[in-house]
Amino acid sequence: MINSIATSGCSSTNYLKTMEVGDVFYMEKPLYKNQFEIFKASNSSYIQARTLYRNWAIPFSIDFISNDNKGSVQGLGEVFNLGNQLTIKECSSNNGMVTWNNVIGYITLKKSLHASEYSIYMYPEEKLAICQIQSDWTTVVDVLDPKDETVKIASFKRTITPQIERWELLVLTKVYFFDYRTLFFLINFISYNVGTS
């Protein structure tokens, strides 16, 4: 399927790999569209990156697109949905040949009757963050340190208007060896699962 092909090119988004405590980012998209724009609260006129959810791709995919509109990082789900695990790969380019062999981490989802728990792992198997969403959730979600759940790594706040879905990401703790781009994939994963309810 030609539409299954990832965003062309390969460009680094390492400028979003690390963040500082107090950083605020927004992800925004028109309702029922499949592309979020990402920008910092301190400079809302400059788009830092985009995410493109491709539900027509096999497997279902989320592309993380650099500010020069090239492929950078990709989250791969299952064949007909995002499923219970999103594998996150970064592109590399050698003599113009783009490959997606570098796994940087993954996000897993475990569902129960009353909650959904997302876990972020850095490759190969280090669990660095968890996020629980209760079935009666409101609009705020905390991302916690799995070794000490009193430590909040970040928080998300979702706002829905008749036209726009918007997420605010606030960084609360500096975590070393953590790729903060995974938080944008987490927001996409949550958005996909909860819809606009």
XYZ file of C-alpha atoms in Angstrom:
197
model
C 0.000 0.000 0.000
C 1.578 3.268 -1.049
C -0.097 5.174 1.789
C 1.638 2.868 4.254
C 4.956 4.513 3.498
C 6.313 6.654 6.332
C 6.894 10.386 5.915
C 9.747 10.823 3.442
C 13.255 11.867 4.360
C 15.036 11.623 7.685
C 15.703 14.561 9.969
C 16.690 14.756 13.626
C 14.277 15.847 16.332
C 16.896 15.596 19.071
C 15.975 19.169 20.014
C 12.909 17.593 21.693
C 14.697 14.581 23.162
C 15.518 16.384 26.407
C 13.410 18.939 28.253
C 13.769 21.122 31.306
C 11.572 21.322 34.389
C 8.886 23.911 33.737
C 8.841 23.470 29.953
C 5.311 23.655 28.564
C 4.335 22.265 25.172
C 1.015 22.187 23.360
C -0.270 19.570 20.939
C -3.230 20.750 18.912
C -5.328 19.418 16.056
C -8.759 19.945 14.539
C -11.283 17.427 15.866
C -11.486 14.225 13.843
C -8.254 15.008 11.994
C -5.159 12.857 12.318
C -2.317 15.378 12.696
C -1.202 17.213 15.819
C 1.013 20.281 15.680
C 3.496 20.662 18.562
C 4.696 24.025 19.836
C 6.172 25.511 22.980
C 4.012 27.790 25.105
C 6.800 30.369 24.974
C 6.692 30.521 21.160
C 3.303 29.422 19.867
C 3.959 30.763 16.368
C 6.766 28.239 15.729
C 5.821 24.615 15.107
C 8.428 22.367 16.751
C 7.186 19.143 15.165
C 4.058 17.304 14.042
C 2.609 13.893 14.658
C 0.649 12.141 11.940
C -1.563 9.199 12.864
C -1.860 6.843 9.865
C -4.770 4.470 10.436
C -4.589 3.409 6.787
C -1.046 2.085 7.226
C -0.113 -1.520 7.940
C 0.692 -1.623 10.791
C -1.143 1.407 12.217
C 1.482 4.090 12.727
C 2.199 7.446 14.305
C 4.840 9.522 12.534
C 6.830 12.133 14.444
C 7.751 14.725 11.830
C 10.531 17.284 12.197
C 10.045 21.028 11.785
C 11.392 20.713 8.228
C 8.628 18.194 7.399
C 10.792 15.090 7.231
C 10.417 11.767 8.965
C 12.197 11.417 12.288
C 10.632 8.934 14.710
C 7.816 6.457 14.202
C 5.482 4.538 16.510
C 4.253 1.221 15.148
C 1.122 -0.446 16.460
C -0.664 -3.561 15.267
C -2.160 -4.422 11.893
C -5.681 -3.055 12.351
C -5.283 -0.716 15.359
C -2.662 0.642 17.722
C -3.180 -2.388 19.949
C -1.487 -2.790 23.322
C 2.059 -1.863 22.350
C 3.555 0.989 20.376
C 7.127 0.288 19.239
C 9.074 3.517 18.736
C 11.804 3.627 16.091
C 14.090 6.408 14.932
C 15.172 6.840 11.335
C 18.732 6.866 10.087
C 20.033 7.930 6.700
C 23.071 6.604 4.874
C 23.829 7.867 1.356
C 20.207 8.900 0.936
C 18.865 5.496 2.040
C 16.454 5.882 4.981
C 15.985 2.974 7.385
C 13.866 2.555 10.533
C 15.882 -0.069 12.396
C 16.830 1.893 15.536
C 14.344 0.976 18.302
C 14.478 3.628 21.032
C 11.671 2.340 23.219
C 8.069 1.290 23.417
C 4.822 2.064 25.187
C 2.610 -0.706 26.520
C -1.052 -0.577 27.483
C -2.786 -2.751 30.067
C -6.543 -2.371 30.459
C -8.742 -3.310 33.369
C -12.414 -2.670 34.062
C -11.764 0.678 35.753
C -8.447 1.938 34.374
C -5.867 1.863 31.609
C -2.173 1.843 32.488
C 0.433 2.987 29.998
C 4.118 2.231 30.606
C 7.053 3.828 28.792
C 10.182 1.733 28.314
C 13.511 2.843 26.930
C 15.175 0.158 24.830
C 15.739 -2.614 25.663
C 13.586 -3.034 28.789
C 14.008 -0.166 31.241
C 10.660 1.023 32.541
C 10.950 4.775 33.105
C 7.399 6.084 33.327
C 3.814 5.021 33.967
C 0.509 6.745 33.395
C -2.872 5.599 34.679
C -6.174 6.753 33.264
C -9.297 5.939 35.233
C -12.503 5.132 33.394
C -14.064 8.274 34.891
C -11.052 10.480 34.092
C -11.510 14.203 33.802
C -8.921 16.112 31.786
C -5.641 15.919 33.729
C -3.241 12.961 33.544
C 0.000 12.508 35.489
C 3.061 10.631 34.247
C 4.793 9.000 37.226
C 8.148 7.462 38.088
C 7.508 3.698 38.429
C 10.147 3.427 41.160
C 8.450 6.142 43.254
C 4.904 6.970 42.210
C 4.910 10.130 44.311
C 7.304 11.636 41.728
C 5.524 13.248 38.790
C 7.607 13.351 35.618
C 5.031 15.341 33.679
C 1.354 16.140 33.554
C -1.047 16.394 30.631
C -4.190 18.453 30.417
C -6.682 17.982 27.611
C -9.116 20.602 26.348
C -11.838 19.866 23.807
C -13.740 22.590 21.965
C -16.227 22.135 19.099
C -13.324 22.515 16.668
C -10.050 21.689 18.469
C -8.463 18.961 20.575
C -5.589 20.422 22.589
C -3.157 18.841 25.058
C -0.883 20.770 27.374
C 2.308 19.000 28.452
C 4.068 20.319 31.555
C 7.498 18.881 32.462
C 7.804 18.434 36.234
C 10.938 16.317 36.731
C 14.203 15.918 34.853
C 14.761 12.229 34.089
C 18.120 11.227 32.674
C 18.332 8.647 29.884
C 14.683 9.371 29.086
C 13.613 10.365 25.596
C 10.940 13.004 26.163
C 9.632 12.568 22.616
C 7.936 9.433 23.926
C 5.541 11.699 25.839
C 4.163 13.013 22.547
C 3.594 9.419 21.418
C 1.891 8.714 24.741
C -0.501 11.627 24.203
C -1.318 10.315 20.709
C -1.867 6.817 22.093
C -4.197 8.134 24.808
C -6.034 10.409 22.382
C -6.612 7.478 20.043
C -7.999 5.328 22.863
C -10.222 7.859 24.627
C -11.492 9.636 21.529
C -13.301 12.920 22.090
C -15.528 11.751 24.924
